[in-house]
Short mmCIF file of C-alpha atoms and ligand atoms in Angstrom, two decimals:
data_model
loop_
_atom_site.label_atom_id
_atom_site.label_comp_id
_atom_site.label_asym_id
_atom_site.label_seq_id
_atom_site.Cartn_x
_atom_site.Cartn_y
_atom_site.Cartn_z
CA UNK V 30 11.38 -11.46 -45.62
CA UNK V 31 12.00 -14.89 -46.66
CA UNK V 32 12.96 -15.57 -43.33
CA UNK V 33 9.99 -14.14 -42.02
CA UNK V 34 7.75 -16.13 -44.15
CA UNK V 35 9.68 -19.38 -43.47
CA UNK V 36 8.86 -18.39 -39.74
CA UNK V 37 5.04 -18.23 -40.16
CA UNK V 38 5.25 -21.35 -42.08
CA UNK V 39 7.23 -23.37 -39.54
CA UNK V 40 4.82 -21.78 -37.11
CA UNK V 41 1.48 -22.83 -38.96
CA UNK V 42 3.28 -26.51 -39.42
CA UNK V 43 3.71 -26.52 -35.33
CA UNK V 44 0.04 -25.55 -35.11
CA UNK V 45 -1.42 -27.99 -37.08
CA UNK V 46 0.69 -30.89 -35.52
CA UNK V 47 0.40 -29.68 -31.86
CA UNK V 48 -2.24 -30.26 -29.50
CA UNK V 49 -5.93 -29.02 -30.36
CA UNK V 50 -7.27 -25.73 -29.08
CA UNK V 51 -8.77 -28.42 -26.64
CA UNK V 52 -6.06 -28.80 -24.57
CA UNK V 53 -5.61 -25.57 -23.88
CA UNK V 54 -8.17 -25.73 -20.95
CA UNK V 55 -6.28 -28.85 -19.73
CA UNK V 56 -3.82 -26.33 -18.78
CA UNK V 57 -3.68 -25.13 -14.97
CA UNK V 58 -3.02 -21.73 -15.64
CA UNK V 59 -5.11 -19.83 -18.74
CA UNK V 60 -8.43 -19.34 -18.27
CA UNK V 61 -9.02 -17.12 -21.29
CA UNK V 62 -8.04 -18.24 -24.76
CA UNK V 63 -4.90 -16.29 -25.92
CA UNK V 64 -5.06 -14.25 -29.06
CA UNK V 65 -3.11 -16.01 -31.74
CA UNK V 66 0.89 -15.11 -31.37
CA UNK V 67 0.13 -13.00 -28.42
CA UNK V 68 2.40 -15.48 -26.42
CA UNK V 69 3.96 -17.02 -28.92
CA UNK V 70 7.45 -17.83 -28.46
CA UNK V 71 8.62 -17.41 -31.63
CA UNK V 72 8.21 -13.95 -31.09
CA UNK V 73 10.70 -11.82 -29.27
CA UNK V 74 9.63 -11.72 -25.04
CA UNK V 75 8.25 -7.92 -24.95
CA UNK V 76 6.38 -8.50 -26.96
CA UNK V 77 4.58 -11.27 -25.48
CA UNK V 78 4.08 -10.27 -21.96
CA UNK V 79 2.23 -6.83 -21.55
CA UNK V 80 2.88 -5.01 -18.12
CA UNK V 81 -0.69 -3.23 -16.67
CA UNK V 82 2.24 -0.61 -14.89
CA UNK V 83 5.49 0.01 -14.33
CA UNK V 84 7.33 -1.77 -11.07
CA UNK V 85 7.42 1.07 -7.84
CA UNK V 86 10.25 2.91 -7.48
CA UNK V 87 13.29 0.49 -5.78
CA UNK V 88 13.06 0.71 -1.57
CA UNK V 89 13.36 -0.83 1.42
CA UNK V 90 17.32 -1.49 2.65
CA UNK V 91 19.89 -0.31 0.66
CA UNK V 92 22.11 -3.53 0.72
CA UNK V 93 19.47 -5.20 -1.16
CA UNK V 94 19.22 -2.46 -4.33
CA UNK V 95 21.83 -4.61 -6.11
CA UNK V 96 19.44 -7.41 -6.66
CA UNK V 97 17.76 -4.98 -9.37
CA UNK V 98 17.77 -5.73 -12.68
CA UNK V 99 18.45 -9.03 -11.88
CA UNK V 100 16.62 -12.24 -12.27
CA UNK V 101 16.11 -15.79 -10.79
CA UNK V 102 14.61 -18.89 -11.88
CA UNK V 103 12.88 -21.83 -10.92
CA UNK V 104 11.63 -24.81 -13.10
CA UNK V 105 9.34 -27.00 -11.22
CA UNK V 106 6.99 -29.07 -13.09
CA UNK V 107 6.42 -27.76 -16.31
CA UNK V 108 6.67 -24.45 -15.08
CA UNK V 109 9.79 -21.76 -15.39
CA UNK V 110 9.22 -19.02 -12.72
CA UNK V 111 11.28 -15.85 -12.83
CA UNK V 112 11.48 -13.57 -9.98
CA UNK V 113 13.02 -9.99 -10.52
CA UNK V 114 13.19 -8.21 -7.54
CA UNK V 115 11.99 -4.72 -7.74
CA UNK V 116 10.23 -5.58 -11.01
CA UNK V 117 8.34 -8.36 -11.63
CA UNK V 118 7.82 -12.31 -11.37
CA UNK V 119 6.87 -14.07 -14.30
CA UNK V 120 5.61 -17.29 -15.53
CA UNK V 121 6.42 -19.46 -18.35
CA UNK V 122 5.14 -22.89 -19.42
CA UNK V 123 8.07 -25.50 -20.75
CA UNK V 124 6.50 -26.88 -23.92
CA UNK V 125 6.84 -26.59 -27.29
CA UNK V 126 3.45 -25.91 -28.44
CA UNK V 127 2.70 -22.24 -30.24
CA UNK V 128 0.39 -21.46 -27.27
CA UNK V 129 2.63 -22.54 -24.22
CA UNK V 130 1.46 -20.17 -21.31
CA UNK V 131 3.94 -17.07 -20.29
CA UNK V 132 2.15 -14.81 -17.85
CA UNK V 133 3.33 -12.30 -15.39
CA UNK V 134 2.34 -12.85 -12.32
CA UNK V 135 3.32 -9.66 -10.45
CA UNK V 136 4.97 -6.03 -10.59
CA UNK V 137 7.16 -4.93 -7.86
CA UNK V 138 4.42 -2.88 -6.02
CA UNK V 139 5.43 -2.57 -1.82
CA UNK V 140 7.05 -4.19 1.04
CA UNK V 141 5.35 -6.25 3.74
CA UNK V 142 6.36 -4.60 7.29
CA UNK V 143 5.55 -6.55 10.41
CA UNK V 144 6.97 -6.09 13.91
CA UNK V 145 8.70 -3.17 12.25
CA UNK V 146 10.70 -6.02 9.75
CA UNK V 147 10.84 -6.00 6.15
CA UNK V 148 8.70 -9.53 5.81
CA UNK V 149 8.82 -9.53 2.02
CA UNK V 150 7.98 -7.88 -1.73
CA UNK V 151 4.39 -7.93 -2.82
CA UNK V 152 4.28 -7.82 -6.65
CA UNK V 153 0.47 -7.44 -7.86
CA UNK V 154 -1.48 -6.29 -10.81
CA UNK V 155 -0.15 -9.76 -12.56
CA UNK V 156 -2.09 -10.83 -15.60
CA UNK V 157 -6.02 -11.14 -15.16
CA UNK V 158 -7.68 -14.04 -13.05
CA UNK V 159 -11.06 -13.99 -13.39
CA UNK V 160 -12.03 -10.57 -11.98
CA UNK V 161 -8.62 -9.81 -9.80
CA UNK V 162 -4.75 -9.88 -10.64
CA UNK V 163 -2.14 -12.29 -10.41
CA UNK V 164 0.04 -11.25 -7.40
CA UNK V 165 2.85 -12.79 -5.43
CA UNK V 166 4.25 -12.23 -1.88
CA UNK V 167 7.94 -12.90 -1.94
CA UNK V 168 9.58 -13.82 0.99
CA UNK V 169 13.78 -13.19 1.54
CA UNK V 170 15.34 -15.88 3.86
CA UNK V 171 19.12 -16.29 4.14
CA UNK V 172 20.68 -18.62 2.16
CA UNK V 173 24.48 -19.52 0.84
CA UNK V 174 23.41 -18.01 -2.59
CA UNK V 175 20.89 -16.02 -4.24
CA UNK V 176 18.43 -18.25 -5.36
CA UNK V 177 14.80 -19.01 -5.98
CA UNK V 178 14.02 -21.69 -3.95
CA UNK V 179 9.97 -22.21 -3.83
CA UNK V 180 7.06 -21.21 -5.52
CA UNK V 181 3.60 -22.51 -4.60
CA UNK V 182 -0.19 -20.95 -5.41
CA UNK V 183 -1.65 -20.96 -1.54
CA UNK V 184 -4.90 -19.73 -2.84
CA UNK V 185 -6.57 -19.33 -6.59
CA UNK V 186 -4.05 -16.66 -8.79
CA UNK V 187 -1.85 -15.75 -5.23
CA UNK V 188 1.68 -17.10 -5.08
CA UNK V 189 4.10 -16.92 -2.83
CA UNK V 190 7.71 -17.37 -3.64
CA UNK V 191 10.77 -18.41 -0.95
CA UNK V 192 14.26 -16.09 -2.24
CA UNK V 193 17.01 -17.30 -0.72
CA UNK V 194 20.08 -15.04 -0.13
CA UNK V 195 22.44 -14.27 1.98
CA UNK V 196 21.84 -10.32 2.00
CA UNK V 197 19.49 -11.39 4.81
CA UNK V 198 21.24 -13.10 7.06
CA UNK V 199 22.70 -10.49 9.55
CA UNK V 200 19.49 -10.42 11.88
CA UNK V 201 19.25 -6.55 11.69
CA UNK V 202 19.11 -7.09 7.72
CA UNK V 203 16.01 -6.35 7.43
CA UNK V 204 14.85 -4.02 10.11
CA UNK V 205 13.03 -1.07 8.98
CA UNK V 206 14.31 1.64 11.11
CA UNK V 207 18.11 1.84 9.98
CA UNK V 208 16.96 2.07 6.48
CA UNK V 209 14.86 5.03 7.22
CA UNK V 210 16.54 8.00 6.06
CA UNK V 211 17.05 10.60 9.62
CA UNK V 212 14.03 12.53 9.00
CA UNK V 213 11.47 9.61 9.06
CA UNK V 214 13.58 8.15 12.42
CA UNK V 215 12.90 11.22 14.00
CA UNK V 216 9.03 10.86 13.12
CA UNK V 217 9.20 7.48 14.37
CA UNK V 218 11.22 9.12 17.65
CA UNK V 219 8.62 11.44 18.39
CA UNK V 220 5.99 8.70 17.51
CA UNK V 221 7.33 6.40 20.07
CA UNK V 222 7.30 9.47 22.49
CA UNK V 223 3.82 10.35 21.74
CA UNK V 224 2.70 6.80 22.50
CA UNK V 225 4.79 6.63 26.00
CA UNK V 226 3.11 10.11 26.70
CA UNK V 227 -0.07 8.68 26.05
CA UNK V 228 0.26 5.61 28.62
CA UNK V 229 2.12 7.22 31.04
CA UNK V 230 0.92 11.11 31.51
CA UNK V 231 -2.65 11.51 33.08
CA UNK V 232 -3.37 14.90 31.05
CA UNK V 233 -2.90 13.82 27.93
CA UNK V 234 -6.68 13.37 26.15
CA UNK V 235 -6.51 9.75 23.79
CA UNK V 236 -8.82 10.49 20.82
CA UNK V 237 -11.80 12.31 23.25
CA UNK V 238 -10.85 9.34 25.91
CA UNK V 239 -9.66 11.26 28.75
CA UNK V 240 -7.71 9.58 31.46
CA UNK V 241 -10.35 9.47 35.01
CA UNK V 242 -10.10 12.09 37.81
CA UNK V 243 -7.68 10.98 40.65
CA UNK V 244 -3.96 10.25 40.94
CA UNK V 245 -4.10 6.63 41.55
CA UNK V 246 -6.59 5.64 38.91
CA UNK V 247 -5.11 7.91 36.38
CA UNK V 248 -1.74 6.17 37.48
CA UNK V 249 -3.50 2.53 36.42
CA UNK V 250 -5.27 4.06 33.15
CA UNK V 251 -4.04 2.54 29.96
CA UNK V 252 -4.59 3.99 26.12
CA UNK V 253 -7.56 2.19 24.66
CA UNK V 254 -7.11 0.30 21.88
CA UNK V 255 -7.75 2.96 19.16
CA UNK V 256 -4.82 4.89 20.60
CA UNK V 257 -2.52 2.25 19.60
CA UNK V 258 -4.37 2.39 16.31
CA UNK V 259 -3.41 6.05 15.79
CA UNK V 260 0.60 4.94 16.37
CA UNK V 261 -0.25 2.27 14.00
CA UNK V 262 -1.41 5.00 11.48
CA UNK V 263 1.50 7.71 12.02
CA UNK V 264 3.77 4.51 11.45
CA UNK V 265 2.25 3.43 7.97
CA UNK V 266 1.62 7.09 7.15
CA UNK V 267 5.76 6.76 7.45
CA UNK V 268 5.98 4.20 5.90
CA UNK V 269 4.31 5.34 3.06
CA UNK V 270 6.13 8.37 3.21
CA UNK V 271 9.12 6.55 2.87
CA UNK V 272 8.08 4.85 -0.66
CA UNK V 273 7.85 1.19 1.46
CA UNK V 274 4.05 0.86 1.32
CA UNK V 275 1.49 2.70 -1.17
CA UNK V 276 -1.51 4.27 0.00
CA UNK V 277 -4.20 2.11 -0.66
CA UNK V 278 -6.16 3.63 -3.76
CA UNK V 279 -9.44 6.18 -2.54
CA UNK V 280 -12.03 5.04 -4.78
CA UNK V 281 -11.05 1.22 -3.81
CA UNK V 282 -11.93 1.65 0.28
CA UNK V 283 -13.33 4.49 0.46
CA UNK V 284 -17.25 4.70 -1.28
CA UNK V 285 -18.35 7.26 -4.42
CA UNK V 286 -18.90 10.47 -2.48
CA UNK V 287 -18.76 8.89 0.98
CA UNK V 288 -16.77 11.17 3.56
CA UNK V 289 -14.49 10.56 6.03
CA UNK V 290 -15.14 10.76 9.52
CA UNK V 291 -12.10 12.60 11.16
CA UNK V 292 -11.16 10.68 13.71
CA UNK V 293 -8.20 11.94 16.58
CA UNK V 294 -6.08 9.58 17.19
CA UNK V 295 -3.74 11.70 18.89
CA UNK V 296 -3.03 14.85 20.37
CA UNK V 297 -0.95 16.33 17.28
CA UNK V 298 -3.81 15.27 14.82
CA UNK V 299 -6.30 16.89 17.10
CA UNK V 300 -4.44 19.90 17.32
CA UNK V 301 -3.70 20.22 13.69
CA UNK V 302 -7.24 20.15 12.78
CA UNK V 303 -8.52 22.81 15.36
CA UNK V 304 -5.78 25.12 13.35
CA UNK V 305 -7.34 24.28 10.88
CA UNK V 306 -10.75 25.15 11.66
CA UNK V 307 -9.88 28.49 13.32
CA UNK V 308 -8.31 29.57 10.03
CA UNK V 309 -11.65 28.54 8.14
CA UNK V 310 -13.42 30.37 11.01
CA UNK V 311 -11.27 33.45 10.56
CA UNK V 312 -12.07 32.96 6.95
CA UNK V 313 -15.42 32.59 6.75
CA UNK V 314 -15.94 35.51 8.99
CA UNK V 315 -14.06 37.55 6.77
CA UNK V 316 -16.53 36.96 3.94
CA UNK V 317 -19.21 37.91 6.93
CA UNK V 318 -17.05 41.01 7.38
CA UNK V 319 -17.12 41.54 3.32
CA UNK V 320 -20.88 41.17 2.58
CA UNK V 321 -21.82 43.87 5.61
CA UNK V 322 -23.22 40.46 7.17
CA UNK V 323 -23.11 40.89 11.19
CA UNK V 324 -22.23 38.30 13.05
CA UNK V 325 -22.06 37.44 16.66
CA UNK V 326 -18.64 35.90 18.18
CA UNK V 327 -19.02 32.58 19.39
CA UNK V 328 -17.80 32.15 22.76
CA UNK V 329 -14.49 30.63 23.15
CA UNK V 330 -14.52 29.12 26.06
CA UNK V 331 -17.87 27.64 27.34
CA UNK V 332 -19.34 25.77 23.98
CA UNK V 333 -21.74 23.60 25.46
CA UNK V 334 -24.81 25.82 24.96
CA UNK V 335 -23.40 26.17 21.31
CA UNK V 336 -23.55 22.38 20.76
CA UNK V 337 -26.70 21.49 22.27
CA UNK V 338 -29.14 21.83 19.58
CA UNK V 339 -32.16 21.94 22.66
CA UNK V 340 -31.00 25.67 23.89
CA UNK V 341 -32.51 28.36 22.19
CA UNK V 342 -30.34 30.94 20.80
CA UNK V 343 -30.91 33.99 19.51
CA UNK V 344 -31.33 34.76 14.97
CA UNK V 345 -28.02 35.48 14.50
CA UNK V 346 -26.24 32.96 15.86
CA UNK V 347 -28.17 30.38 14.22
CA UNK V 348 -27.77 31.55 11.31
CA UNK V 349 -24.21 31.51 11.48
CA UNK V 350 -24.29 27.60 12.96
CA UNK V 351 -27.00 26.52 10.17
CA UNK V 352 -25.75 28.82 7.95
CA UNK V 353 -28.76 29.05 5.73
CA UNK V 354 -27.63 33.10 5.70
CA UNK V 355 -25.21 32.48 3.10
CA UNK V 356 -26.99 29.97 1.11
CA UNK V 357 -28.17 33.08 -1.66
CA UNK V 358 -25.06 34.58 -1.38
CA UNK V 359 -22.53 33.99 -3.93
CA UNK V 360 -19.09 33.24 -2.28
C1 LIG B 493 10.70 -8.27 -15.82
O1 LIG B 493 11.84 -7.69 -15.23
C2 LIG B 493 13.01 -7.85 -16.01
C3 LIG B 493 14.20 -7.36 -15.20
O2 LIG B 493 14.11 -6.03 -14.82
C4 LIG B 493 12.84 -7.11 -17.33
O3 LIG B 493 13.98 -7.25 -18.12
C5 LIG B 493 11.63 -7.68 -18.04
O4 LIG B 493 11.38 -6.95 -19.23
C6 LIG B 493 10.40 -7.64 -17.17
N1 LIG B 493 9.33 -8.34 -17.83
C7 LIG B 493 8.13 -7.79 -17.97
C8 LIG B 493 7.13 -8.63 -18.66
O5 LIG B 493 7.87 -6.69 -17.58
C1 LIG B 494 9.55 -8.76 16.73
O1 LIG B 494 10.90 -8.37 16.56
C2 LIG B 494 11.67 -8.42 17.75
C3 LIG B 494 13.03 -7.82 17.49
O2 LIG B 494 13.41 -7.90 16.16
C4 LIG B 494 11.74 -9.88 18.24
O3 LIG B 494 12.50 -9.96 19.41
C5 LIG B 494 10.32 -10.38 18.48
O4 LIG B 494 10.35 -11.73 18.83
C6 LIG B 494 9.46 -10.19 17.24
N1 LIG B 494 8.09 -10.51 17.55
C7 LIG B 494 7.32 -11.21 16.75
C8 LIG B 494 5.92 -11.42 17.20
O5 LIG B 494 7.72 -11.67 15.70
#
């Protein structure tokens, strides 16, 4: 207790000789004015620093899971930096006033994959800037030792980090496809199949694009754009599926009630979804069926007349297409 009390003494002593509260917004990095002892390093570091979320499960290649747990830092300026991979990076102002800035500036969250490389460790949902989150983009180059080598702030509250190490310097070190475990490589397989399929085989539809009538110019048709799009997707819908990147949160792209337009990318996707439809169609007409409703069968093959909205059909159809039959009926 006395110790305690000699503590809050010492610390009200430092207070009253360190800078004024003025200062504070000298400093480059707090914007808001900390609560008093909320980073105060007299108290023990938990306390101090409070995580919005725990770090994302450790991925990515398995050579690089021992860096976990540990940490790295930099002192440049007045700043100490610590990167943990797979957790967090933090910052911490060298001073010795009571209010010296500590902030985190990133959880482990997901890996950056371009041309099918691990490019580096995005750590967001830092400590508030203004409206948005600290977050850094660490990059892994090879180096003799493991070491944090650079930190700069490229734009307002983003930083991006240089971690040297020589995990990364065997050039397949950070290729994505050996550290897929065998089920996801044969996704990717049958991916990279689809795709060839796609560019090379003239009856293969591309998303309602269908190659043109003849040999020759079917020969010289290429996938539009969007086709590549849809390998794109199966690949980050892998990627996701292997814990590498997170699906990007609904209510953040995707607009309060707004619904998504199904869109075939490929062949699979369209197939899956016209299973899907003929069991709701078997459903649905088994509720018909139920209720003593009749209903007409829609012609399998030839649905043109069915689409058209111009062609007259007869009561009973409609009703099943608009279905305002159903709309008293309790289902
Ligand atoms: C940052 O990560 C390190 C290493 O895993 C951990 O000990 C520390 O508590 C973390 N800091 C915060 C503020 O989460
Ligand atoms: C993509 O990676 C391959 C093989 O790793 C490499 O040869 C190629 O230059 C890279 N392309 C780009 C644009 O980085």
């Amino acid at each position: 207790m006395a110790a305690r009390l000699a503590g809050v003494l010492l610390l009200l002593g430092l207070a009253a000789r360190g800078p004024a509260p003025a200062a504070a917004a000298k400093m480059k990095v707090v914007e808001e004015p900390n609560a008093f002892g909320l980073n105060n390093p007299f108290l023990p570091q938990t306390s101090r620093l409070q995580p919005k979320r725990d770090p994302s499960p450790v991925s990515g290649p398995a050579h690089l899971f021992r860096l976990s747990g540990k940490c790295f830092s930099l002192v440049e300026s007045t700043y100490k930096y610590e990167f943990c991979p797979f957790h967090n990076v933090t910052q911490h102002e060298q001073t010795f006033r009571w209010n010296a800035y500590s902030g985190i500036l990133g959880i482990w969250h997901e890996w950056e994959i371009s041309n099918n490389t691990f490019g580096g460790m995005w750590m967001r949902d830092g400590d508030s800037c203004r409206s948005r989150s600290r977050q850094s983009k660490v990059e892994l180059t090879c180096g003799k030792s493991n070491r944090l080598a650079h930190v700069s702030e490229p734009s307002t509250c983003v930083y991006a980090l240089t971690f040297e190490t020589p995990l990364v310097c065997h050039p397949h070190s950070l290729l994505v496809y050996p550290a897929l475990p065998p089920s996801l490589q044969r996704r990717w397989d049958r991916a990279e199949q689809d795709l060839a399929d796609e560019l090379i085989t003239a009856q293969v539809r591309c998303g309602g694009n269908t190659p043109p009538a003849g040999r020759g110019a079917a020969r010289s048709w290429r996938c539009p754009p969007h086709c590549l799009q849809g390998y794109n997707k199966l690949l980050r819908a892998l990627f996701e599926d292997a814990g590498y990147l997170k699906t990007p949160q609904e209510s953040e792209s995707v607009p309060e009630g707004g619904a998504k337009v199904p869109a075939f990318q490929t062949l699979e996707d369209c197939s899956e979804a016209h299973r899907q439809l003929a069991k709701e169609l078997r459903r649905l007409k088994s509720v018909l069926t139920q209720h003593g409703i009749p209903h007409t069968r829609p012609a399998e093959t030839s649905s043109s007349e069915h689409v058209d909205p111009k062609t007259p059909t007869d009561g009973t159809a409609e009703q099943l297409r608009g279905d305002p039959g159903l709309r008293g009926n309790t289902l």
